[in-house]
Amino acid sequence: MPYILGTNFLETQFVKSALESFYGVGPKVSQRLMARYYIHPTAKIGALKQQQIMAIQEDLSNMTIGNDARRILKDTIMRLKEMGTYRGRRHALNLPVRGQNTRSQIVTARKHNRIVDRTHG
Amino acid sequence: MPPLPGPRWALRTSLDAFHSQWLLNSSLAVPAAQKSAFSTTSLLSARAAATAPPPKPRRQENTPVKGVRKTYSVKKARKVSTAKPPGPGERKAMRKRIILSNTNALEVQGLKKLEKEMFAGGKELKELSGKMMGLEDNTIDQLKAVQAFQPRQGWKMFRWPSVLMRKEAVDVGHALQNAENNKTSFRRVLVGDKHSGKSVLMLQAQAMAFLKGWVVIPIPDAQELTVAHTAYAPLPESDPPIYVQKNYTAELLTKISNANQAILSTMVLSQQHKLPIPVQNNISLDRFASLGARDPELAYPFFIALWKELTMPSQEGDGMQRRPVMLALDNLQHVMRPSEYLDPDLNKIHAHDLALVKHFMDHLCGSKPLPNGGAVLAALSESNRLKTKELDYLIKRNEALAAGPLMPEQTMPLWSPFAKMDEKIEASMADVEILRLKGLSREEARSIMEYWALSGLLRQKVTEAFVGEKWTLAGGGNLGEMEKAAVGMRV
């Protein structure tokens, strides 16, 4: 059960999914990380060498992920709000920020446009 | 009964209306002042309004209420399956399962088997032309080990795996004999329509190689090398980088060791190799291969050492003897393009930069010789077809070159001046001949239909007319189509 950044992963888990479990690591970042250490897309955690795990861990620790990335997002939204921008207002109201119609479907906006995004945390 | 519209009903309603009007107008009606004994002042109601809590703001229509769905939805009852889910790898095993015998099919009396002795000289082989031949037990085991049988090939319908020695198969047999005698390499790319028998011809070539005591090194599905499903890493100190697939190499060594055990066990290690672990000096090559297969980290150095051993020139007399080698690869298109593997700059790694593919291609194009003779065969796949325009062009070009001088009305195939040619692919196909499989001849078609009839799978009488009909329906004797039309379909 290897540890990566303090999280314990099952050996049978895909490396890709393990990496993407960190907030701020998506398909592009995980692909780049895996290509850097010659890990193929269907590799499992158990197949990694200790050296590769250490290298990935070091890379991840130098990246803005997890709570740091969340804080940046939150600060950006707060900044918009405090400046009194339209986008800030829309965030504060849990409404779509980028000009979408609000007549019928804004469920996703209600989830994600909050000042504190509860779906990612 | 509902009241019928008519004079009586009309009279009744008009009477009711008159009665109520009369009550209102007559002195019998109660005056307004006497209706109640008290009256409500405006002061009281004003006081009540002042002391009442402020009215709740009315909920706006768009604001959602927690826990209340806006849309109508009925939750379906979840179906609970009591069946046991398939274990890891079970479904793939089912998909790839090879069935080589059908006990319901009749045993074909007098079916001869392909034997070692048939390949001693060219004469016996010629006599086999157009005949159905069964495969020996040992050969079947060896072919299974190299994964030459494929589930889609219809082996499961017959009592015993048998092959038709079509003209091309006999020609390949002769060519293998020549390659062994002259210590040259027989290099061909097998092409042809879908279901024309490319993979089965490859199987026949491997069967003949096993019978002749050759060493067969198989890549049964080139797709497995390039779809990025197996581990890869650059070979240290290789520039430009060559990528090693250690797990696949270990599997390959297992296949080599299992399939060629009989012949490899007669050979022993003759040289010192740079290996990560110490190895006994006179270890037999089959044990050497299985030792390398045990640990993926060891696999590639062991594979290279094994190849060096196999391609050591045989010595005269009682000296070290080595046998010819056959390299066989199916689904060639998949290795004639960039693979799905990525390098650190996120560029796709070209399939020819993968060590095993490169090894095969070096021998296919003839840049590396086979000192003891041998064959390098690659087959295209039309069922799992990838569009590789370079390969398609190079096949046409090589065919045109091999056909000799052009007739006046013919033109040489030309590569598009607007497209870039992949140099690696061009180099690998520079000097390879193409073996194009066309339909069977009528005689061959008749021979195989008689075999189907004797197996009890074809109920009709095999006459000239019947053979001709099926031959024509199958687009001029396409073997797979004929089998579909005659055996697969029941009328």
Coordinates of C-alpha atoms in Angstrom, one line a residue:
Chain A
M1 CA 0.0 0.0 0.0
P2 CA 2.2 2.9 -1.2
Y3 CA 1.9 6.3 0.3
I4 CA 1.8 9.3 -2.1
L5 CA 1.6 12.7 -0.4
G6 CA 0.2 11.1 2.8
T7 CA -2.5 9.2 1.0
N8 CA -2.5 5.5 1.1
F9 CA -3.4 3.9 -2.3
L10 CA -4.3 0.3 -3.1
E11 CA -1.8 -1.6 -5.2
T12 CA -4.5 -2.5 -7.7
Q13 CA -5.5 1.1 -8.3
F14 CA -4.6 2.8 -11.6
V15 CA -1.8 5.3 -11.3
K16 CA -3.8 7.7 -13.4
S17 CA -6.8 7.6 -11.1
A18 CA -4.6 7.8 -8.0
L19 CA -2.9 11.0 -9.3
E20 CA -6.2 12.5 -10.3
S21 CA -7.6 12.0 -6.9
F22 CA -5.6 15.1 -5.8
Y23 CA -7.4 18.4 -6.3
G24 CA -5.7 20.2 -9.1
V25 CA -4.4 17.2 -10.9
G26 CA -6.5 16.4 -14.0
P27 CA -6.0 14.3 -17.1
K28 CA -3.4 16.6 -18.6
V29 CA -1.3 16.9 -15.5
S30 CA -1.5 13.2 -14.8
Q31 CA -0.5 12.4 -18.4
R32 CA 2.5 14.7 -18.2
L33 CA 3.6 13.3 -14.9
M34 CA 3.3 9.7 -16.1
A35 CA 5.1 10.3 -19.4
R36 CA 7.9 12.0 -17.5
Y37 CA 8.6 8.8 -15.6
Y38 CA 7.7 6.3 -18.4
I39 CA 4.5 5.0 -16.8
H40 CA 2.0 3.7 -19.3
P41 CA -1.6 4.8 -19.0
T42 CA -2.9 1.5 -17.7
A43 CA -0.2 1.0 -15.1
K44 CA -1.2 0.0 -11.6
I45 CA 0.2 1.5 -8.4
G46 CA 1.7 -1.9 -7.5
A47 CA 3.8 -2.0 -10.6
L48 CA 5.6 1.3 -9.8
K49 CA 9.2 1.2 -8.6
Q50 CA 9.9 2.9 -5.3
Q51 CA 12.1 5.3 -7.2
Q52 CA 9.2 6.3 -9.5
I53 CA 6.9 6.8 -6.5
M54 CA 9.4 9.1 -4.8
A55 CA 9.9 11.1 -8.0
I56 CA 6.2 11.6 -8.5
Q57 CA 5.8 12.5 -4.9
E58 CA 8.5 15.1 -5.2
D59 CA 6.9 16.6 -8.3
L60 CA 3.5 16.7 -6.7
S61 CA 4.9 18.4 -3.6
N62 CA 6.3 21.2 -5.8
M63 CA 2.9 21.7 -7.5
T64 CA 0.0 23.8 -6.3
I65 CA -2.5 21.1 -5.6
G66 CA -4.9 20.1 -2.8
N67 CA -5.8 22.9 -0.3
D68 CA -3.4 25.3 -1.9
A69 CA -5.2 25.1 -5.2
R70 CA -8.6 25.4 -3.4
R71 CA -7.4 28.5 -1.5
I72 CA -6.3 30.2 -4.7
L73 CA -9.7 29.5 -6.2
K74 CA -11.5 30.9 -3.2
D75 CA -9.2 33.9 -3.0
T76 CA -9.9 34.7 -6.6
I77 CA -13.6 34.6 -6.1
M78 CA -13.4 36.7 -2.9
R79 CA -11.3 39.2 -4.8
L80 CA -14.0 39.5 -7.5
K81 CA -16.6 39.9 -4.8
E82 CA -14.8 42.5 -2.8
M83 CA -14.1 44.5 -5.9
G84 CA -17.8 44.5 -6.5
T85 CA -17.6 43.1 -9.9
Y86 CA -20.5 41.5 -11.7
R87 CA -18.7 38.2 -11.6
G88 CA -18.3 38.5 -7.9
R89 CA -21.9 39.3 -7.4
R90 CA -22.9 36.3 -9.5
H91 CA -20.7 34.1 -7.4
A92 CA -22.2 35.4 -4.3
L93 CA -25.7 34.7 -5.5
N94 CA -24.8 31.2 -6.7
L95 CA -25.7 32.0 -10.2
P96 CA -24.0 31.5 -13.5
V97 CA -21.1 33.8 -13.9
R98 CA -20.5 33.7 -17.6
G99 CA -23.7 35.0 -19.1
Q100 CA -25.6 31.7 -19.3
N101 CA -29.3 31.8 -19.4
T102 CA -31.0 31.3 -16.0
R103 CA -34.5 30.5 -17.1
S104 CA -34.3 26.7 -16.6
Q105 CA -31.1 24.8 -16.0
I106 CA -28.6 26.3 -13.6
V107 CA -28.1 23.4 -11.3
T108 CA -24.4 23.1 -12.1
A109 CA -23.8 26.7 -11.5
R110 CA -25.6 26.5 -8.2
K111 CA -23.2 23.7 -7.2
H112 CA -19.9 25.1 -8.5
N113 CA -20.1 28.9 -8.5
R114 CA -20.4 29.3 -4.7
I115 CA -17.7 31.2 -3.0
V116 CA -16.9 28.0 -1.1
D117 CA -17.2 25.2 -3.6
R118 CA -18.5 22.4 -1.5
T119 CA -18.5 19.9 -4.3
H120 CA -14.7 19.8 -4.4
G121 CA -13.9 19.5 -0.8
Chain B
M1 CA -81.8 8.8 -16.5
P2 CA -80.5 12.2 -17.2
P3 CA -83.1 14.9 -17.7
L4 CA -83.9 15.1 -21.3
P5 CA -83.9 18.6 -22.8
G6 CA -87.5 19.4 -23.5
P7 CA -90.5 21.5 -22.4
R8 CA -90.8 20.0 -18.9
W9 CA -87.1 20.7 -18.0
A10 CA -87.2 24.2 -19.4
L11 CA -90.4 25.0 -17.3
R12 CA -88.6 23.8 -14.0
T13 CA -85.6 26.0 -14.4
S14 CA -87.6 29.1 -15.3
L15 CA -89.8 28.5 -12.2
D16 CA -86.7 28.3 -9.9
A17 CA -85.4 31.6 -11.3
F18 CA -88.8 33.3 -10.7
H19 CA -88.9 32.0 -7.1
S20 CA -85.5 33.4 -6.1
Q21 CA -86.3 36.7 -7.7
W22 CA -89.6 36.9 -5.8
L23 CA -87.9 36.3 -2.5
L24 CA -85.5 39.1 -3.0
N25 CA -88.1 41.6 -4.0
S26 CA -90.9 40.8 -1.5
S27 CA -91.2 42.1 2.0
L28 CA -90.4 38.6 3.3
A29 CA -86.7 39.3 2.7
V30 CA -84.7 40.2 5.9
P31 CA -83.5 43.9 6.0
A32 CA -79.7 44.4 5.9
A33 CA -79.5 46.0 9.3
Q34 CA -81.0 43.0 11.1
K35 CA -78.6 40.5 9.5
S36 CA -76.1 40.5 12.5
A37 CA -76.3 41.8 16.1
F38 CA -72.8 43.4 16.0
S39 CA -70.5 45.1 13.7
T40 CA -66.7 44.9 13.3
T41 CA -65.0 48.3 13.6
S42 CA -62.0 49.2 11.5
L43 CA -60.1 50.0 14.6
L44 CA -60.0 46.4 15.8
S45 CA -58.8 45.1 12.5
A46 CA -56.1 47.8 12.4
R47 CA -54.9 46.8 15.9
A48 CA -54.8 43.2 14.9
A49 CA -52.7 44.1 11.9
A50 CA -50.3 46.1 14.0
T51 CA -49.7 43.5 16.6
A52 CA -49.4 40.6 14.2
P53 CA -45.8 39.4 13.2
P54 CA -44.6 40.9 10.0
P55 CA -45.7 38.8 7.0
K56 CA -43.3 36.3 5.7
P57 CA -41.7 37.4 2.5
R58 CA -43.2 35.4 -0.3
R59 CA -40.9 32.8 -1.7
Q60 CA -39.7 33.7 -5.1
E61 CA -40.6 31.1 -7.7
N62 CA -37.1 30.4 -8.8
T63 CA -35.5 29.8 -5.4
P64 CA -35.3 26.1 -4.7
V65 CA -36.6 24.5 -1.7
K66 CA -34.2 22.1 0.0
G67 CA -35.2 18.5 -0.4
V68 CA -37.9 19.2 -2.9
R69 CA -37.4 18.0 -6.4
K70 CA -38.7 20.1 -9.2
T71 CA -38.9 17.3 -11.7
Y72 CA -41.1 14.3 -11.5
S73 CA -39.0 11.2 -11.1
V74 CA -39.9 7.7 -10.0
K75 CA -37.1 5.7 -8.5
K76 CA -36.8 2.4 -10.1
A77 CA -36.4 -0.6 -7.9
R78 CA -32.8 -1.6 -8.0
K79 CA -32.3 -5.0 -9.5
V80 CA -30.1 -7.0 -7.3
S81 CA -28.1 -9.5 -9.2
T82 CA -27.3 -12.7 -7.4
A83 CA -24.9 -13.9 -10.1
K84 CA -21.2 -14.0 -9.2
P85 CA -19.3 -11.3 -11.1
P86 CA -16.6 -12.5 -13.4
G87 CA -13.1 -12.6 -11.8
P88 CA -10.2 -10.5 -13.1
G89 CA -9.2 -11.7 -16.5
E90 CA -12.1 -14.2 -16.8
R91 CA -13.9 -12.3 -19.5
K92 CA -10.8 -11.9 -21.6
A93 CA -10.0 -15.5 -21.2
M94 CA -13.5 -16.4 -22.5
R95 CA -13.0 -14.1 -25.4
K96 CA -9.7 -15.5 -26.4
R97 CA -10.6 -19.1 -25.7
I98 CA -9.4 -21.4 -28.4
I99 CA -11.4 -24.5 -29.1
L100 CA -9.7 -26.9 -31.4
S101 CA -12.0 -29.9 -31.4
N102 CA -15.7 -30.5 -31.9
T103 CA -16.8 -33.9 -30.8
N104 CA -20.0 -33.6 -32.7
A105 CA -18.2 -33.3 -36.0
L106 CA -17.3 -36.5 -37.8
E107 CA -13.8 -37.8 -37.8
V108 CA -12.5 -37.6 -41.4
Q109 CA -11.2 -41.0 -42.4
G110 CA -7.9 -41.2 -44.1
L111 CA -6.9 -37.6 -43.1
K112 CA -3.1 -37.5 -43.3
K113 CA -1.0 -35.4 -40.9
L114 CA 1.8 -33.0 -41.7
E115 CA 5.0 -34.8 -40.7
K116 CA 8.6 -34.0 -40.4
E117 CA 9.5 -36.4 -43.3
M118 CA 7.4 -34.4 -45.8
F119 CA 9.8 -31.5 -45.6
A120 CA 13.0 -33.5 -46.2
G121 CA 12.9 -32.8 -50.0
G122 CA 10.8 -30.7 -52.2
K123 CA 9.1 -33.6 -53.9
E124 CA 6.9 -34.8 -51.1
L125 CA 5.8 -31.2 -50.4
K126 CA 4.7 -30.8 -54.0
E127 CA 2.4 -33.8 -53.7
L128 CA 0.6 -32.2 -50.8
S129 CA -0.6 -29.4 -53.0
G130 CA -4.4 -28.9 -52.7
K131 CA -4.8 -31.5 -50.0
M132 CA -6.2 -31.2 -46.5
M133 CA -3.7 -32.1 -43.9
G134 CA -4.2 -32.6 -40.2
L135 CA -1.7 -31.2 -37.6
E136 CA 0.2 -33.5 -35.3
D137 CA -0.3 -33.3 -31.5
N138 CA 3.2 -31.8 -30.9
T139 CA 2.7 -29.3 -33.6
I140 CA -0.7 -28.3 -32.2
D141 CA 0.9 -27.7 -28.7
Q142 CA 3.7 -25.7 -30.2
L143 CA 1.3 -23.6 -32.3
K144 CA -0.8 -23.0 -29.2
A145 CA 2.3 -21.8 -27.3
V146 CA 3.0 -19.2 -30.0
Q147 CA -0.8 -18.2 -30.1
A148 CA -1.0 -19.0 -33.8
F149 CA -4.6 -20.2 -33.5
Q150 CA -7.2 -17.4 -33.3
P151 CA -10.8 -17.7 -32.0
R152 CA -12.3 -16.4 -35.2
Q153 CA -10.7 -19.0 -37.5
G154 CA -13.4 -21.7 -37.2
W155 CA -11.3 -24.4 -35.6
K156 CA -14.1 -25.2 -33.2
M157 CA -16.3 -26.6 -35.9
F158 CA -14.1 -29.6 -36.8
R159 CA -13.0 -32.7 -35.1
W160 CA -9.3 -32.1 -35.6
P161 CA -7.4 -29.0 -36.6
S162 CA -6.5 -29.4 -40.3
V163 CA -5.2 -27.0 -42.9
L164 CA -5.5 -26.8 -46.7
M165 CA -2.1 -27.0 -48.4
R166 CA -3.0 -24.3 -50.9
K167 CA -0.6 -23.3 -53.6
E168 CA 0.8 -20.4 -51.5
A169 CA 1.4 -22.7 -48.5
V170 CA 3.4 -25.1 -50.7
D171 CA 5.4 -22.3 -52.1
V172 CA 6.2 -21.1 -48.6
G173 CA 7.2 -24.6 -47.7
H174 CA 9.6 -24.7 -50.7
A175 CA 10.9 -21.2 -49.8
L176 CA 11.6 -22.3 -46.3
Q177 CA 13.5 -25.3 -47.6
N178 CA 15.6 -23.0 -49.9
A179 CA 16.3 -20.6 -47.0
E180 CA 17.6 -23.4 -44.9
N181 CA 19.7 -24.9 -47.6
N182 CA 21.2 -21.6 -48.8
K183 CA 21.3 -20.0 -45.3
T184 CA 19.3 -17.0 -46.5
S185 CA 16.3 -15.3 -45.0
F186 CA 12.9 -15.6 -46.6
R187 CA 11.2 -12.2 -46.0
R188 CA 7.6 -11.6 -46.9
V189 CA 4.6 -9.4 -46.0
L190 CA 1.4 -11.4 -46.3
V191 CA -1.4 -9.3 -47.7
G192 CA -4.9 -10.1 -49.1
D193 CA -8.6 -9.5 -48.7
K194 CA -10.4 -10.0 -45.4
H195 CA -10.7 -13.7 -44.6
S196 CA -8.4 -14.6 -47.4
G197 CA -6.3 -16.8 -45.0
K198 CA -3.3 -14.6 -44.2
S199 CA -3.1 -15.6 -40.5
V200 CA -3.8 -19.2 -41.3
L201 CA -0.9 -19.2 -43.9
M202 CA 1.2 -17.7 -41.1
L203 CA 0.1 -20.6 -38.9
Q204 CA 1.0 -23.1 -41.6
A205 CA 4.4 -21.5 -42.1
Q206 CA 5.0 -21.7 -38.3
A207 CA 3.8 -25.4 -38.3
M208 CA 6.3 -26.2 -41.1
A209 CA 9.0 -24.4 -39.3
F210 CA 8.4 -26.4 -36.1
L211 CA 8.4 -29.6 -38.1
K212 CA 11.7 -28.7 -39.7
G213 CA 13.2 -28.0 -36.3
W214 CA 13.4 -24.3 -36.7
V215 CA 13.2 -21.8 -33.8
V216 CA 10.1 -19.7 -34.0
I217 CA 9.9 -16.3 -32.4
P218 CA 6.3 -15.1 -32.5
I219 CA 4.6 -11.8 -32.1
P220 CA 1.0 -13.0 -32.5
D221 CA -0.6 -9.6 -32.2
A222 CA 1.5 -6.5 -32.9
Q223 CA -1.3 -4.4 -31.5
E224 CA -0.3 -5.5 -28.0
L225 CA 3.1 -3.8 -28.4
T226 CA 1.8 -0.4 -29.4
V227 CA -1.4 0.3 -27.5
A228 CA 0.5 1.3 -24.4
H229 CA -0.9 -1.5 -22.2
T230 CA 2.4 -2.8 -21.1
A231 CA 5.3 -1.2 -19.2
Y232 CA 8.0 0.6 -21.1
A233 CA 11.3 2.4 -20.3
P234 CA 14.2 3.7 -22.4
L235 CA 17.2 1.5 -22.7
P236 CA 20.0 3.1 -20.8
E237 CA 22.6 4.8 -22.9
S238 CA 20.6 4.5 -26.1
D239 CA 20.6 7.6 -28.3
P240 CA 18.2 8.1 -30.0
P241 CA 16.3 6.3 -27.2
I242 CA 15.1 2.8 -27.8
Y243 CA 12.3 1.7 -25.5
V244 CA 12.2 -1.7 -23.9
Q245 CA 8.9 -3.4 -22.9
K246 CA 10.1 -5.6 -20.1
N247 CA 6.9 -7.4 -19.3
Y248 CA 6.1 -8.2 -22.9
T249 CA 9.6 -9.4 -23.4
A250 CA 9.3 -11.7 -20.5
E251 CA 6.0 -13.1 -22.0
L252 CA 7.8 -13.5 -25.3
L253 CA 10.6 -15.5 -23.7
T254 CA 8.0 -17.7 -22.1
K255 CA 6.4 -18.3 -25.5
I256 CA 9.8 -19.0 -27.1
S257 CA 10.8 -21.4 -24.3
N258 CA 7.5 -23.3 -24.4
A259 CA 7.1 -23.6 -28.1
N260 CA 10.7 -24.4 -29.0
Q261 CA 11.6 -26.5 -26.0
A262 CA 12.4 -29.6 -28.1
I263 CA 14.9 -27.9 -30.2
L264 CA 16.3 -25.3 -27.7
S265 CA 17.0 -28.1 -25.2
T266 CA 19.5 -29.5 -27.6
M267 CA 21.5 -26.3 -27.7
V268 CA 23.7 -24.9 -24.9
L269 CA 25.0 -21.5 -24.2
S270 CA 28.3 -21.0 -26.1
Q271 CA 29.4 -17.5 -25.2
Q272 CA 29.9 -15.2 -22.3
H273 CA 27.2 -12.5 -22.2
K274 CA 26.8 -9.4 -20.1
L275 CA 23.9 -10.4 -17.9
P276 CA 22.5 -8.9 -14.7
I277 CA 22.8 -12.3 -12.9
P278 CA 25.3 -15.1 -13.1
V279 CA 24.3 -18.0 -15.3
Q280 CA 25.6 -21.5 -15.6
N281 CA 28.1 -21.8 -18.5
N282 CA 26.5 -24.7 -20.2
I283 CA 22.9 -24.0 -19.6
S284 CA 20.5 -25.2 -22.3
L285 CA 18.8 -22.4 -24.3
D286 CA 15.3 -23.4 -23.3
R287 CA 16.2 -23.1 -19.6
F288 CA 18.1 -19.9 -20.3
A289 CA 14.9 -18.5 -22.0
S290 CA 12.6 -19.5 -19.1
L291 CA 15.2 -18.1 -16.6
G292 CA 14.9 -14.7 -18.3
A293 CA 11.2 -14.9 -18.4
R294 CA 11.0 -15.3 -14.7
D295 CA 11.8 -11.7 -13.9
P296 CA 10.8 -8.9 -16.3
E297 CA 13.9 -6.9 -15.2
L298 CA 16.1 -9.7 -16.7
A299 CA 14.0 -10.3 -19.7
Y300 CA 15.5 -7.9 -22.3
P301 CA 19.2 -8.7 -21.7
F302 CA 18.3 -12.4 -21.8
F303 CA 16.4 -12.0 -25.0
I304 CA 19.3 -10.2 -26.6
A305 CA 21.7 -12.9 -25.4
L306 CA 19.4 -15.6 -26.6
W307 CA 19.2 -14.0 -30.0
K308 CA 23.0 -13.8 -30.2
E309 CA 23.2 -17.4 -29.4
L310 CA 20.6 -18.4 -32.0
T311 CA 22.3 -16.4 -34.7
M312 CA 25.8 -17.7 -34.1
P313 CA 26.9 -19.4 -37.3
S314 CA 26.7 -23.2 -37.1
Q315 CA 30.1 -24.9 -37.2
E316 CA 31.0 -27.7 -39.5
G317 CA 31.1 -31.3 -38.3
D318 CA 30.6 -32.0 -34.7
G319 CA 30.9 -28.3 -33.6
M320 CA 28.2 -26.1 -32.3
Q321 CA 25.0 -26.4 -34.3
R322 CA 22.3 -23.8 -34.6
R323 CA 19.0 -24.0 -36.5
P324 CA 17.3 -21.4 -38.7
V325 CA 15.0 -18.9 -37.0
M326 CA 11.5 -17.8 -38.0
L327 CA 10.3 -14.4 -36.9
A328 CA 6.5 -14.1 -37.3
L329 CA 4.4 -11.0 -36.7
D330 CA 0.7 -10.6 -37.2
N331 CA -1.3 -7.3 -37.5
L332 CA 1.6 -5.5 -39.1
Q333 CA -0.2 -2.2 -39.5
H334 CA -0.1 -1.6 -35.8
V335 CA 3.6 -1.3 -35.8
M336 CA 3.8 0.8 -38.9
R337 CA 2.9 4.1 -37.2
P338 CA 3.6 6.0 -34.0
S339 CA 2.6 4.0 -30.9
E340 CA 0.4 5.2 -28.0
Y341 CA 3.4 5.5 -25.7
L342 CA 4.5 9.0 -24.8
D343 CA 8.0 10.3 -24.3
P344 CA 8.7 13.0 -21.6
D345 CA 7.9 15.7 -24.1
L346 CA 4.5 14.2 -24.7
N347 CA 5.3 13.1 -28.2
K348 CA 4.1 9.8 -29.4
I349 CA 6.9 7.2 -29.5
H350 CA 7.3 5.7 -33.0
A351 CA 6.6 2.0 -33.0
H352 CA 10.0 1.4 -34.6
D353 CA 11.7 3.0 -31.5
L354 CA 10.4 0.1 -29.4
A355 CA 13.1 -2.4 -29.0
L356 CA 11.2 -5.5 -30.0
V357 CA 9.6 -3.9 -33.0
K358 CA 12.9 -2.5 -34.1
H359 CA 14.5 -5.9 -33.7
F360 CA 11.8 -7.4 -36.0
M361 CA 12.0 -4.6 -38.6
D362 CA 15.8 -4.8 -38.8
H363 CA 15.3 -8.4 -39.9
L364 CA 12.3 -7.8 -42.1
C365 CA 14.1 -5.2 -44.2
G366 CA 17.2 -7.5 -44.3
S367 CA 19.6 -5.0 -42.8
K368 CA 20.5 -7.7 -40.2
P369 CA 21.1 -11.1 -41.7
L370 CA 20.2 -14.5 -40.4
P371 CA 23.5 -16.4 -40.6
N372 CA 21.9 -19.8 -40.3
G373 CA 19.0 -19.0 -42.7
G374 CA 15.5 -18.4 -41.6
A375 CA 12.3 -16.5 -42.4
V376 CA 10.7 -13.2 -41.4
L377 CA 7.0 -13.1 -42.0
A378 CA 4.6 -10.3 -41.3
A379 CA 0.9 -10.5 -42.0
L380 CA -1.6 -7.6 -42.3
S381 CA -5.0 -7.7 -40.7
E382 CA -8.1 -6.6 -42.5
S383 CA -10.5 -7.2 -39.6
N384 CA -8.6 -5.0 -37.2
R385 CA -7.5 -2.6 -39.9
L386 CA -5.7 0.6 -39.2
K387 CA -5.3 3.1 -41.9
T388 CA -1.6 3.4 -42.6
K389 CA -1.2 5.2 -45.9
E390 CA 2.6 4.8 -45.9
L391 CA 2.3 1.0 -45.7
D392 CA -0.5 0.8 -48.2
Y393 CA 1.6 2.8 -50.7
L394 CA 4.8 0.8 -50.0
I395 CA 3.0 -2.5 -50.5
K396 CA 1.6 -1.3 -53.9
R397 CA 5.0 0.0 -54.9
N398 CA 6.9 -3.2 -53.9
E399 CA 4.3 -5.3 -55.8
A400 CA 4.7 -3.1 -58.8
L401 CA 8.5 -3.3 -58.6
A402 CA 8.4 -7.1 -58.2
A403 CA 6.0 -7.4 -61.2
G404 CA 8.8 -6.3 -63.6
P405 CA 8.7 -3.8 -66.3
L406 CA 5.5 -1.8 -66.6
M407 CA 3.2 -2.4 -69.5
P408 CA 2.5 0.8 -71.6
E409 CA -0.9 1.4 -70.0
Q410 CA 0.4 0.9 -66.4
T411 CA 1.8 3.6 -64.2
M412 CA 4.0 3.2 -61.2
P413 CA 2.2 4.0 -57.9
L414 CA 3.3 7.4 -56.7
W415 CA 3.4 8.8 -53.2
S416 CA 1.5 12.0 -52.7
P417 CA 3.8 15.0 -53.1
F418 CA 1.8 16.8 -50.4
A419 CA 2.2 14.2 -47.7
K420 CA 5.3 13.4 -45.7
M421 CA 6.7 9.9 -45.9
D422 CA 7.6 8.3 -42.7
E423 CA 11.3 7.4 -43.2
K424 CA 11.4 4.7 -40.7
I425 CA 8.5 2.8 -42.3
E426 CA 10.0 3.4 -45.8
A427 CA 13.3 2.0 -44.6
S428 CA 11.7 -1.1 -43.1
M429 CA 9.8 -1.8 -46.3
A430 CA 12.7 -1.0 -48.7
D431 CA 13.5 -4.5 -49.8
V432 CA 10.6 -6.7 -48.8
E433 CA 8.6 -8.8 -51.2
I434 CA 4.8 -9.0 -50.9
L435 CA 2.9 -12.2 -50.9
R436 CA -0.6 -11.5 -51.9
L437 CA -3.2 -14.1 -51.1
K438 CA -6.0 -14.3 -53.6
G439 CA -8.9 -16.7 -53.8
L440 CA -8.5 -20.5 -53.9
S441 CA -8.4 -22.3 -57.2
R442 CA -11.5 -24.5 -58.0
E443 CA -9.6 -27.6 -57.2
E444 CA -8.5 -26.3 -53.8
A445 CA -12.1 -25.2 -53.2
R446 CA -13.4 -28.7 -54.0
S447 CA -10.8 -30.3 -51.8
I448 CA -11.8 -28.2 -48.8
M449 CA -15.5 -28.7 -49.4
E450 CA -15.0 -32.4 -49.5
Y451 CA -13.4 -32.2 -46.2
W452 CA -16.3 -30.2 -44.8
A453 CA -18.7 -32.8 -46.2
L454 CA -16.7 -35.7 -44.7
S455 CA -16.7 -33.8 -41.3
G456 CA -20.5 -33.8 -41.6
L457 CA -20.7 -30.0 -41.7
L458 CA -21.8 -29.8 -45.3
R459 CA -24.9 -31.7 -46.1
Q460 CA -25.0 -31.0 -49.8
K461 CA -23.4 -33.2 -52.4
V462 CA -20.1 -31.7 -53.5
T463 CA -20.5 -31.4 -57.2
E464 CA -18.9 -29.2 -59.8
A465 CA -21.9 -26.9 -59.9
F466 CA -22.1 -26.6 -56.1
V467 CA -18.3 -25.8 -55.8
G468 CA -18.7 -23.3 -58.7
E469 CA -21.6 -21.6 -57.0
K470 CA -19.9 -21.2 -53.6
W471 CA -16.6 -20.2 -55.3
T472 CA -18.3 -17.4 -57.2
L473 CA -20.4 -16.3 -54.2
A474 CA -17.2 -16.1 -52.2
G475 CA -15.8 -13.4 -54.5
G476 CA -13.6 -15.8 -56.5
G477 CA -12.7 -18.4 -53.8
N478 CA -12.2 -16.3 -50.7
L479 CA -11.7 -19.0 -48.2
G480 CA -13.4 -17.4 -45.2
E481 CA -16.4 -16.3 -47.3
M482 CA -16.7 -19.8 -48.7
E483 CA -16.7 -21.3 -45.2
K484 CA -19.3 -18.8 -44.1
A485 CA -21.5 -19.6 -47.1
A486 CA -21.1 -23.4 -46.9
V487 CA -20.5 -24.3 -43.3
G488 CA -21.5 -21.4 -41.2
M489 CA -24.9 -20.9 -42.8
R490 CA -27.7 -23.5 -42.4
V491 CA -30.5 -23.6 -44.9

